[in-house]
mmCIF file of C-alpha atoms and ligand atoms in Angstrom:
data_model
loop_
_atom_site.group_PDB
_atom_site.id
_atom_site.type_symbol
_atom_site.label_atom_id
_atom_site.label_comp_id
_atom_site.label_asym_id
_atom_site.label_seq_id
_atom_site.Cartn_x
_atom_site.Cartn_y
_atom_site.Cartn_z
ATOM 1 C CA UNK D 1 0.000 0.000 0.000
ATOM 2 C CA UNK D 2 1.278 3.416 -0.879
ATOM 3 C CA UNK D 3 2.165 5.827 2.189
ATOM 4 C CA UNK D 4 0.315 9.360 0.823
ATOM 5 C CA UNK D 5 -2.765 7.170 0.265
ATOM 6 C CA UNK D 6 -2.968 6.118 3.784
ATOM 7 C CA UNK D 7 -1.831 9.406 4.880
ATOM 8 C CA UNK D 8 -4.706 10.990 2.425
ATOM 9 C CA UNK D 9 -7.364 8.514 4.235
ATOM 10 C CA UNK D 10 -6.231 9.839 8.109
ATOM 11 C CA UNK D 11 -6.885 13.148 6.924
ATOM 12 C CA UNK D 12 -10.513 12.715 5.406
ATOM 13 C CA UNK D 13 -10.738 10.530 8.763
ATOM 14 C CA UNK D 14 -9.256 13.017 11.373
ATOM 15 C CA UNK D 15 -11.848 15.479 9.227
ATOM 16 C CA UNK D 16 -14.938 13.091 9.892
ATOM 17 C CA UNK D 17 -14.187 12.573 13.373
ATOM 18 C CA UNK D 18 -13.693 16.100 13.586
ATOM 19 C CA UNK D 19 -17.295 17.355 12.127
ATOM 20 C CA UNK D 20 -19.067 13.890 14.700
ATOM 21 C CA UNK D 21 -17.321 16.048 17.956
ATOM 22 C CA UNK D 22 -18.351 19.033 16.330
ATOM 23 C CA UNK D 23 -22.068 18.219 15.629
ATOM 24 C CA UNK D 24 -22.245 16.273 18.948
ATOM 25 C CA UNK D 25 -20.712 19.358 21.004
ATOM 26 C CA UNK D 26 -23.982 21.055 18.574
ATOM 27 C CA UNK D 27 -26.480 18.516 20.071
ATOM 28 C CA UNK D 28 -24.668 18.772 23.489
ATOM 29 C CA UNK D 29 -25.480 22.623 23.964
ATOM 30 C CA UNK D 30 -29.177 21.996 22.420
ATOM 31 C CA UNK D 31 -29.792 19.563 24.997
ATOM 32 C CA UNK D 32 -29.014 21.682 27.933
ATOM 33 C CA UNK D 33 -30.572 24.474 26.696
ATOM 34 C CA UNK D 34 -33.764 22.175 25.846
ATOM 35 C CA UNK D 35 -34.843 21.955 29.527
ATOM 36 C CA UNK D 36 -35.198 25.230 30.451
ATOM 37 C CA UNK D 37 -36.718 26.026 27.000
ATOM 38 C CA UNK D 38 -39.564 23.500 27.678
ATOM 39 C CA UNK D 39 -38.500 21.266 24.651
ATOM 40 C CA UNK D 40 -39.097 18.015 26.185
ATOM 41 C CA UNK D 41 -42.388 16.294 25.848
ATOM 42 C CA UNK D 42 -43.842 13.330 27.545
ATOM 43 C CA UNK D 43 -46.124 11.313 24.866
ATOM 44 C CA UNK D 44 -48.283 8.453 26.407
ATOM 45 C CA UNK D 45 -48.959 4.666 25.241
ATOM 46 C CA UNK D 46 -51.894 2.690 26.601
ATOM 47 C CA UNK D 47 -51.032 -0.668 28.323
ATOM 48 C CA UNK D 48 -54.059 -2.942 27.352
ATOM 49 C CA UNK D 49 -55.199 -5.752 30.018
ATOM 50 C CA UNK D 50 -56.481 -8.992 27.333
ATOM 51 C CA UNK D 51 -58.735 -10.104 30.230
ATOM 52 C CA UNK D 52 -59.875 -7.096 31.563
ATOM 53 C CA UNK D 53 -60.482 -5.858 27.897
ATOM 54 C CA UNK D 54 -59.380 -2.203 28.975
ATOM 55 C CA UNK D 55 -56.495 0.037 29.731
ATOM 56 C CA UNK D 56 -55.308 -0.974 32.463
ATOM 57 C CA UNK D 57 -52.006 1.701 32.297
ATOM 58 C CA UNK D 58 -50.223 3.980 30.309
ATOM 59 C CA UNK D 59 -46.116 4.251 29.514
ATOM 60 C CA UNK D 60 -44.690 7.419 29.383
ATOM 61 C CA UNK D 61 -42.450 8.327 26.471
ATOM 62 C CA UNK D 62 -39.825 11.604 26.246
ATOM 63 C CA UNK D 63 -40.166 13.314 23.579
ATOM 64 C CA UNK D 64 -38.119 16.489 22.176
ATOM 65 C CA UNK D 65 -39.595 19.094 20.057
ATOM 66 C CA UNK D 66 -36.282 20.462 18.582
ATOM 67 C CA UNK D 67 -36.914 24.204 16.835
ATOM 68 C CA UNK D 68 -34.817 22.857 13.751
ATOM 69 C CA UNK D 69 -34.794 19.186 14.171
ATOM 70 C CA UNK D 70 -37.818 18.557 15.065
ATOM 71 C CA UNK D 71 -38.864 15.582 17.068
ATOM 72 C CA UNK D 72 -35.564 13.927 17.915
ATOM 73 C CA UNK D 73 -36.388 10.768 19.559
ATOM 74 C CA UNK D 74 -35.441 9.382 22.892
ATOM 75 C CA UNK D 75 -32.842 6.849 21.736
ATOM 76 C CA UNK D 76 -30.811 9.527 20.254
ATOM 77 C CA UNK D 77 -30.117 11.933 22.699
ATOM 78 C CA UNK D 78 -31.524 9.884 26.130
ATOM 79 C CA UNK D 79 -27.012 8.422 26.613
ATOM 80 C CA UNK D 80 -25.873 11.761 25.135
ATOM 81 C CA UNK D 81 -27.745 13.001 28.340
ATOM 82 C CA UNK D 82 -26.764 10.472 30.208
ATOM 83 C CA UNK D 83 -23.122 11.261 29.445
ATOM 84 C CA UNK D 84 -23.066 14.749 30.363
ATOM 85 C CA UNK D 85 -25.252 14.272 33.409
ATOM 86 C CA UNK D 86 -28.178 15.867 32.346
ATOM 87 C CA UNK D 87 -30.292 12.617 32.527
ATOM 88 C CA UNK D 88 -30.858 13.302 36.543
ATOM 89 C CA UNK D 89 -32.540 16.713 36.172
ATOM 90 C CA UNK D 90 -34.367 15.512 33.205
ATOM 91 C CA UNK D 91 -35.685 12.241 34.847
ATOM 92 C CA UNK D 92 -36.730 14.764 37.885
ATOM 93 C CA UNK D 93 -38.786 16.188 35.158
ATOM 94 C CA UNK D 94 -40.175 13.651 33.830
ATOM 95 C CA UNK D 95 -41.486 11.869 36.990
ATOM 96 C CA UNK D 96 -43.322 15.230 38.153
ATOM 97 C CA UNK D 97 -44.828 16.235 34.815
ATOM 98 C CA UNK D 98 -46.117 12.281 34.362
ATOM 99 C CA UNK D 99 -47.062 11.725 37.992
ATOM 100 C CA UNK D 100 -49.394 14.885 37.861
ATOM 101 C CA UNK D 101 -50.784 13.773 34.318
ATOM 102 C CA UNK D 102 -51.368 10.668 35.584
ATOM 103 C CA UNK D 103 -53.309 11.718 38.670
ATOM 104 C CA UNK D 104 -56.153 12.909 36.637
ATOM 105 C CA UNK D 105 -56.714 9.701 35.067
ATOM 106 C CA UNK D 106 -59.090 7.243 36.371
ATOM 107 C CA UNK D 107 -58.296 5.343 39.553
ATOM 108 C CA UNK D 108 -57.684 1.856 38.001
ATOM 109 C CA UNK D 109 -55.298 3.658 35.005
ATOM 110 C CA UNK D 110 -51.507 2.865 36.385
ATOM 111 C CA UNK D 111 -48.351 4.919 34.668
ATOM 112 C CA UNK D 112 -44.773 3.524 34.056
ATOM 113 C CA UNK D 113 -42.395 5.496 33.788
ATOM 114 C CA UNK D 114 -38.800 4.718 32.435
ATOM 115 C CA UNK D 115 -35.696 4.933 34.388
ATOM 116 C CA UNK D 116 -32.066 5.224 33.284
ATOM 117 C CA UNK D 117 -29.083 3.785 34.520
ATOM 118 C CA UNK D 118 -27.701 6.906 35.905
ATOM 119 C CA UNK D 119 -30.777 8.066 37.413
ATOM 120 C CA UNK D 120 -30.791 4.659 39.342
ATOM 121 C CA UNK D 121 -27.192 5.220 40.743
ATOM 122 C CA UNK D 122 -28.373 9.043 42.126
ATOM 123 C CA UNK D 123 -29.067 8.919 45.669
ATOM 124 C CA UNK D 124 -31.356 11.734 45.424
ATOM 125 C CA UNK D 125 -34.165 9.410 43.164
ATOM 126 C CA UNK D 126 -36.011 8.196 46.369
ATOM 127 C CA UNK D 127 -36.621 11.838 47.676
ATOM 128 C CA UNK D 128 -37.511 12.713 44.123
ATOM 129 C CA UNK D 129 -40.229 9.978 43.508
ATOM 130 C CA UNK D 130 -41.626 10.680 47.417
ATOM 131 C CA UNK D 131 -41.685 14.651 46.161
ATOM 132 C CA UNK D 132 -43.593 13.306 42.498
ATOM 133 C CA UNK D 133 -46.247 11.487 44.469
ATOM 134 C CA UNK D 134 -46.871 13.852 47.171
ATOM 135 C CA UNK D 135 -47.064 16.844 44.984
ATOM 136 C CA UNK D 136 -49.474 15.387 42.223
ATOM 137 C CA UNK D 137 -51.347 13.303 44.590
ATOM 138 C CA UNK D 138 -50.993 10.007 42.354
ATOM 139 C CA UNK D 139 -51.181 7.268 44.919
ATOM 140 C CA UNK D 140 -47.824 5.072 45.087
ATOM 141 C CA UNK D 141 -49.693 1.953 43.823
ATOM 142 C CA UNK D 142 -50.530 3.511 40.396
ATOM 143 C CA UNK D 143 -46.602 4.013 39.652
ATOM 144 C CA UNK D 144 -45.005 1.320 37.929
ATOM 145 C CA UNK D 145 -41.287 2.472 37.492
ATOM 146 C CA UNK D 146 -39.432 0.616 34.511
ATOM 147 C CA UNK D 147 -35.299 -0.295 34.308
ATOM 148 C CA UNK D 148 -34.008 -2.678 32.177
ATOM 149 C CA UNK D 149 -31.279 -5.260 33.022
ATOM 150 C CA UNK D 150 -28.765 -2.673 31.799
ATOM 151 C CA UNK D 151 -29.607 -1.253 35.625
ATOM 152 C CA UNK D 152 -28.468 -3.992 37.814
ATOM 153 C CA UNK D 153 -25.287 -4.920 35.886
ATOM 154 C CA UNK D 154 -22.933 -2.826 37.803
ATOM 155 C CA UNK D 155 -22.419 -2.579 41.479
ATOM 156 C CA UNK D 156 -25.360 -5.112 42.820
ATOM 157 C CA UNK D 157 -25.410 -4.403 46.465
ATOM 158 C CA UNK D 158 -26.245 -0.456 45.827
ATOM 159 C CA UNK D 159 -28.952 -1.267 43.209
ATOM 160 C CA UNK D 160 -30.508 -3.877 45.383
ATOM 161 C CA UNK D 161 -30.836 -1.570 48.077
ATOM 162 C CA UNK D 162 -32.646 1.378 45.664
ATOM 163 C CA UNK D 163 -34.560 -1.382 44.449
ATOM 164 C CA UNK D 164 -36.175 -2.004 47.724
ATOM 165 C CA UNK D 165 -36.355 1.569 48.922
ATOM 166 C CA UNK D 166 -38.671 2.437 45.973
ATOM 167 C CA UNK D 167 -40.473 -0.651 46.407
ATOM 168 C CA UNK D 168 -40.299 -0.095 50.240
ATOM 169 C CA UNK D 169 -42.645 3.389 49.138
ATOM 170 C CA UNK D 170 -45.257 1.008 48.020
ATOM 171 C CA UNK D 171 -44.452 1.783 43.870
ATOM 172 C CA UNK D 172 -44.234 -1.684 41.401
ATOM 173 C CA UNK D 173 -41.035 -2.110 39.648
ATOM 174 C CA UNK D 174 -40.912 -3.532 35.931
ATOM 175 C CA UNK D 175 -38.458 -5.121 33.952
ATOM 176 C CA UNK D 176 -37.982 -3.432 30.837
ATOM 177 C CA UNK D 177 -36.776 -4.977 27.171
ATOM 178 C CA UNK D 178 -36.827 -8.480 28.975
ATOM 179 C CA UNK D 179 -34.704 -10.959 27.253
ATOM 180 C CA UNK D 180 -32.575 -8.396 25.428
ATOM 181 C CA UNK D 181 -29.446 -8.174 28.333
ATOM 182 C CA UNK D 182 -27.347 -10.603 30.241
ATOM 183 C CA UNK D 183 -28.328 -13.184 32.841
ATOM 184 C CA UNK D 184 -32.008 -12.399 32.852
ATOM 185 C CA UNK D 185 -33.217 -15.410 34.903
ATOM 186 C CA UNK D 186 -30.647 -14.473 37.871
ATOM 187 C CA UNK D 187 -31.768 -11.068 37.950
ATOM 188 C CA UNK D 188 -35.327 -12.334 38.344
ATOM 189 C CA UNK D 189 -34.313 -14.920 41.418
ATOM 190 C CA UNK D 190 -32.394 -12.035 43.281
ATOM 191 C CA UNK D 191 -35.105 -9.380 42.891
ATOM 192 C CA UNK D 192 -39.267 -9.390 43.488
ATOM 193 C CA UNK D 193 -40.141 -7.562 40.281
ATOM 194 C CA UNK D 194 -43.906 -6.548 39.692
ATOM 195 C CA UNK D 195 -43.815 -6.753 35.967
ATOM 196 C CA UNK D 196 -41.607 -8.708 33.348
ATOM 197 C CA UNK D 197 -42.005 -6.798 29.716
ATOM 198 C CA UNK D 198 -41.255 -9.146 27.187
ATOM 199 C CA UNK D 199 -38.974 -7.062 24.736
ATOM 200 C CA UNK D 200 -40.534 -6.223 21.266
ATOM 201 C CA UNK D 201 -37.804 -8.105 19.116
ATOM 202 C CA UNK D 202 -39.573 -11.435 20.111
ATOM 203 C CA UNK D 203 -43.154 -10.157 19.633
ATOM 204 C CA UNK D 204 -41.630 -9.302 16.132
ATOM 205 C CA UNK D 205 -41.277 -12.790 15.187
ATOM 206 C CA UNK D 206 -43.914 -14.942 16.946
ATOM 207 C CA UNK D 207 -45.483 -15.918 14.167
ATOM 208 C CA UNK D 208 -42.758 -17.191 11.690
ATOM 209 C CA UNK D 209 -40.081 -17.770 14.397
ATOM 210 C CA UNK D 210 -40.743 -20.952 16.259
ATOM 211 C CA UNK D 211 -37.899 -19.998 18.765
ATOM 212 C CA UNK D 212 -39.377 -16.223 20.020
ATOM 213 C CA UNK D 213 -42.431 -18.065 20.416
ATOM 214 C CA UNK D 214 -41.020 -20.541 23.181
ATOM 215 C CA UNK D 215 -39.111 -17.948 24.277
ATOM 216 C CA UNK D 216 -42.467 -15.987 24.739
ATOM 217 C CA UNK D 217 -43.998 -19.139 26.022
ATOM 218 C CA UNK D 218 -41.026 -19.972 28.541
ATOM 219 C CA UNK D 219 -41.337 -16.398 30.033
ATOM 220 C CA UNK D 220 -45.348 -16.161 30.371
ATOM 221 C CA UNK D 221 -45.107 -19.903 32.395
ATOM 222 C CA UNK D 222 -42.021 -18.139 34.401
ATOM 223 C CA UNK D 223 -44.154 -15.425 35.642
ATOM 224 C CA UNK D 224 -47.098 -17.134 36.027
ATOM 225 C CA UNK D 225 -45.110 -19.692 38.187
ATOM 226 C CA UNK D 226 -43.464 -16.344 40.320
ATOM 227 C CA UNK D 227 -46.681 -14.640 40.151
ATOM 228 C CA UNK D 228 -45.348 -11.812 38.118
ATOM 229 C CA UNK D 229 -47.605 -9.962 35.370
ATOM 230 C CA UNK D 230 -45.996 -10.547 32.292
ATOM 231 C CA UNK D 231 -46.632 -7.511 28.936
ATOM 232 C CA UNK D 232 -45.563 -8.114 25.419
ATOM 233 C CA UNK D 233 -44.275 -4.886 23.986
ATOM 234 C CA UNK D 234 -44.321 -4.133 20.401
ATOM 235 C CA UNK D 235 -47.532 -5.730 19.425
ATOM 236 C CA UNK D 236 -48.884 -4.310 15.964
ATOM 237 C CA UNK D 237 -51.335 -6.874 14.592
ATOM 238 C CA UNK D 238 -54.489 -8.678 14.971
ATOM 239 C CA UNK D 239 -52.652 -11.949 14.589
ATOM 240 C CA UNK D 240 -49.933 -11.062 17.218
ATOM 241 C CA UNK D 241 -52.846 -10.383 19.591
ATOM 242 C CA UNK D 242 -54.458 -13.579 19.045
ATOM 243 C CA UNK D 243 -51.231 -15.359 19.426
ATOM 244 C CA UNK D 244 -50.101 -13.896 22.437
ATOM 245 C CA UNK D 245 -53.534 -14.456 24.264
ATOM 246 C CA UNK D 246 -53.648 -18.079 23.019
ATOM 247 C CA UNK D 247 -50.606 -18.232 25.038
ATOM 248 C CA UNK D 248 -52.163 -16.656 28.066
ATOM 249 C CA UNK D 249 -50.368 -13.216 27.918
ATOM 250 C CA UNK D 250 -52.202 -11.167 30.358
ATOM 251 C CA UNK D 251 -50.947 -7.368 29.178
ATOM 252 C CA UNK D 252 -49.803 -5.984 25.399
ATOM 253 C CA UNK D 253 -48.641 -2.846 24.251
ATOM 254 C CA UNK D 254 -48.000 -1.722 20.876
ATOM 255 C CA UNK D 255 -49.465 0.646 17.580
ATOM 256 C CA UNK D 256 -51.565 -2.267 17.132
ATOM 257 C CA UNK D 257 -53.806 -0.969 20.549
ATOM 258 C CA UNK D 258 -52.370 2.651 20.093
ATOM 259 C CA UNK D 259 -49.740 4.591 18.842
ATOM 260 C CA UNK D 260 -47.565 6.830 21.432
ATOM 261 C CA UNK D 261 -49.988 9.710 21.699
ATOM 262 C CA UNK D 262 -49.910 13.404 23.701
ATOM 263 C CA UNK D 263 -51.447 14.232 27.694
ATOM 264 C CA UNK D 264 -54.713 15.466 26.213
ATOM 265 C CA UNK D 265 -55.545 12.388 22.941
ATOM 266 C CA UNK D 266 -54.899 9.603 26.091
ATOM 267 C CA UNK D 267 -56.936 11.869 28.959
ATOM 268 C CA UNK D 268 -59.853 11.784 26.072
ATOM 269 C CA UNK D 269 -59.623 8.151 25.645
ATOM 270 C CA UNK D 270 -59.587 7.130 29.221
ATOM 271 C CA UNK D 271 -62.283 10.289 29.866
ATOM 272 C CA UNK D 272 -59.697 11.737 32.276
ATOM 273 C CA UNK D 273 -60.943 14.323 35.118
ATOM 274 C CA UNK D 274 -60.348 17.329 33.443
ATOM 275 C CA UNK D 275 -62.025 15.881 30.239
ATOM 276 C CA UNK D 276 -65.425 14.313 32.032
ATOM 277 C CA UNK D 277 -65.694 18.182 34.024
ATOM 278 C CA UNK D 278 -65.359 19.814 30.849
ATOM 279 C CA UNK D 279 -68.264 18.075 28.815
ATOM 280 C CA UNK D 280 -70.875 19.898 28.425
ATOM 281 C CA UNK D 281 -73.385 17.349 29.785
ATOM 282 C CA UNK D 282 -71.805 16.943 32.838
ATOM 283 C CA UNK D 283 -74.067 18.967 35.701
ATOM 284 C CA UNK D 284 -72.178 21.116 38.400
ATOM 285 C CA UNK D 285 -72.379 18.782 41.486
HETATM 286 P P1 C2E Q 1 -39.160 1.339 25.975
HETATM 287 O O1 C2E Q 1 -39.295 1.782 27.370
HETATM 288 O O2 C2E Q 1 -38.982 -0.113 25.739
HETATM 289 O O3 C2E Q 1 -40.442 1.907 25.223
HETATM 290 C C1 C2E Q 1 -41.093 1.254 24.155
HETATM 291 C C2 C2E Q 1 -40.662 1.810 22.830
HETATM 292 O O4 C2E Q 1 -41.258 1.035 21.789
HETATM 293 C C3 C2E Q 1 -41.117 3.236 22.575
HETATM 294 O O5 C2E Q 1 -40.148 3.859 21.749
HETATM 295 C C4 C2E Q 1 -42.415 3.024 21.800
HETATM 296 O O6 C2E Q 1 -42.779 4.136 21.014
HETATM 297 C C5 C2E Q 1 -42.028 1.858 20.948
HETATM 298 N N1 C2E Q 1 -43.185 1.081 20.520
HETATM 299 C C6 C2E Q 1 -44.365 0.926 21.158
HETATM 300 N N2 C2E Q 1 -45.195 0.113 20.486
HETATM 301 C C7 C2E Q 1 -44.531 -0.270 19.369
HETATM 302 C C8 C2E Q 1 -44.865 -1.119 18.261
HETATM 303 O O7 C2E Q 1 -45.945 -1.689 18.170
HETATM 304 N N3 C2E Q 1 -43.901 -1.273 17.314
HETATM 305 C C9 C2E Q 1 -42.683 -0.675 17.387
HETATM 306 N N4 C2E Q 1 -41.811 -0.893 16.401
HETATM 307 N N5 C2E Q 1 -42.338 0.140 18.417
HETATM 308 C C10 C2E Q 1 -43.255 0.332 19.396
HETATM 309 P P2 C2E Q 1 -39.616 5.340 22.060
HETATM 310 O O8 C2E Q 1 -40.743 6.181 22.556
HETATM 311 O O9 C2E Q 1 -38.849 5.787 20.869
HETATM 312 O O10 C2E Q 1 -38.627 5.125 23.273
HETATM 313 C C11 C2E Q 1 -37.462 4.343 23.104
HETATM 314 C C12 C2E Q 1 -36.790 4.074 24.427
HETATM 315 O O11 C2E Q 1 -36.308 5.282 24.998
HETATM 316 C C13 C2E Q 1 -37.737 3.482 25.482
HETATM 317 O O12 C2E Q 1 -37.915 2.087 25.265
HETATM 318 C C14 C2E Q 1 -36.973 3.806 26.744
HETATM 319 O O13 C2E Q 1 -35.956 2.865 26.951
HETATM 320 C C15 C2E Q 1 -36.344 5.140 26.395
HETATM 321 N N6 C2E Q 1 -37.159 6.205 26.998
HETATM 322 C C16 C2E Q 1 -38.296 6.793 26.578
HETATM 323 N N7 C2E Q 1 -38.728 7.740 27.427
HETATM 324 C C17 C2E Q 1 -37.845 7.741 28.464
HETATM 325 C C18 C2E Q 1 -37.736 8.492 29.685
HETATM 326 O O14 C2E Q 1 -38.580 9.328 30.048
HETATM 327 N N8 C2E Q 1 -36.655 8.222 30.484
HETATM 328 C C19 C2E Q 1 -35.730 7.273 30.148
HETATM 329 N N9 C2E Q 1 -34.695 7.070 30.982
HETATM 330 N N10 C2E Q 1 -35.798 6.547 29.025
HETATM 331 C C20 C2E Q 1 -36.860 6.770 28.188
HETATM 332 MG MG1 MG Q 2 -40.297 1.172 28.938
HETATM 333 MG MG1 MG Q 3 -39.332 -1.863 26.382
HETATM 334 MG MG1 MG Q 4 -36.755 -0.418 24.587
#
């Protein structure tokens, strides 16, 4: 190989590096400045109980209205804020603007709400979940709080303990994306989670891939044996549906129910508070 070619291929690469640090330093500053902007954006997806035949809770999503980008979604800047530390402040956020959306839905409506890594190593998440509930009034039973393996990987002892403190406040605990991280099974023995969500990827292929369907199969009996609730995620047809309650599935999420949707579309469908006051039938008690 010639020397000036390789030489000529560092440069163009030192260059392309050079504009990725530049246009992430670019997202860096937008994402700091996002939060006291009011950029951010919690969206809300129904949680639909197969026996029940109802909502039975609701998932809520981040979402950033960027003035240029426009919607950027969670997965691309949720680790650039976990890098630079603005994922505590941010989760703050999003637990108090959820928890008093939430409390105007009806009493049997639950609402999950997704925790990060870092977020789960800050001390300071107890206080702030105590401070969510008491200021919106949403009873501790109606919050489901969601991590995913990715949580308890590092330094066990210290997770297990914030894993019962929250759980010690009365709130159910959910294991996000199941089957997508290492040593799932263990992490089930060591910890009494609330809810297993089967991960999306296997939902995907339960109908032409005869191994995510035993998978599926293997976790519902596993959760029905450790009397866990068990949701399949990702759930956008007909057919999905009818497989997944043919195997007993007890929750689903997915477009196939409803689509991610803003505060005021999901307080109309479950005939929030706010929403049942507001009709015009409704007489002044
Ligand atoms: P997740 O918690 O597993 O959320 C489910 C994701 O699947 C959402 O993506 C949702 O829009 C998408 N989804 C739902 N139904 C379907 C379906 O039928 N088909 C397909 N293909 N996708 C479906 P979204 O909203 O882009 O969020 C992605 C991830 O970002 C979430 O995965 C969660 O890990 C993270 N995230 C979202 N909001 C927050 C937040 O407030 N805090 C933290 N720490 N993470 C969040
Ligand atoms: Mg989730
Ligand atoms: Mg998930
Ligand atoms: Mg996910």
């Amino acid at each position: 190989r010639a020397k000036g070619d390789g030489r000529g291929a560092f440069h163009f690469f030192e260059q392309a590096m050079d504009e990725q640090l530049q246009a992430r330093r670019a997202l860096e500053l937008d994402l700091r400045r996002a939060l006291q902007d009011g950029e951010f954006e919690l969206f809300y997806q129904p949680l639909y109980h197969l026996g029940d035949e109802r909502v039975t809770g609701c998932e809520a999503l981040l979402r950033w209205r960027h003035p240029e980008r426009g919607m950027v979604s969670p997965a691309d800047f949720i680790p650039l804020a976990e890098e630079i530390g603005l994922i505590v402040p941010l989760g703050d956020w999003v637990l108090r603007a959820a928890c008093a959306e939430a409390a105007r839905w009806p009493d049997h409506v639950r609402l999950a709400v997704n925790l990060s890594p870092a977020q789960f190593r800050d001390r300071s998440l107890v206080a702030t979940v105590v401070s969510a509930l008491a200021t919106s009034g949403l009873p501790a039973q109606r919050l489901e709080l969601e991590i995913t393996e990715s949580v308890l990987l590092q330094d066990n002892a210290a997770n297990m303990t914030m894993l019962h403190d929250l759980k010690a406040l009365g709130v159910r605990i959910s294991m996000d994306d199941f089957g997508t991280g290492y040593s799932s099974l263990s992490y089930l023995r060591s910890f009494p989670f609330d809810k297993i969500k089967i991960d999306q990827t296997f939902v995907r292929d339960i109908l032409h891939d005869s191994d995510a369907l035993a998978i599926i199969k293997a976790v519902l009996d596993l959760g029905a044996s450790m009397g866990v609730t068990t949701t399949a995620e990702g759930v956008e047809t007909q057919a999905q549906l009818d497989a997944l309650r043919g195997q007993g599935c007890a929750e689903i999420q997915g477009y196939f129910i409803s689509r991610p949707a803003p505060a005021d579309e999901i307080a109309k469908m479950l005939g929030a508070e706010g929403e049942r006051q507001s009709a015009p039938s409704v007489s002044p008690q």
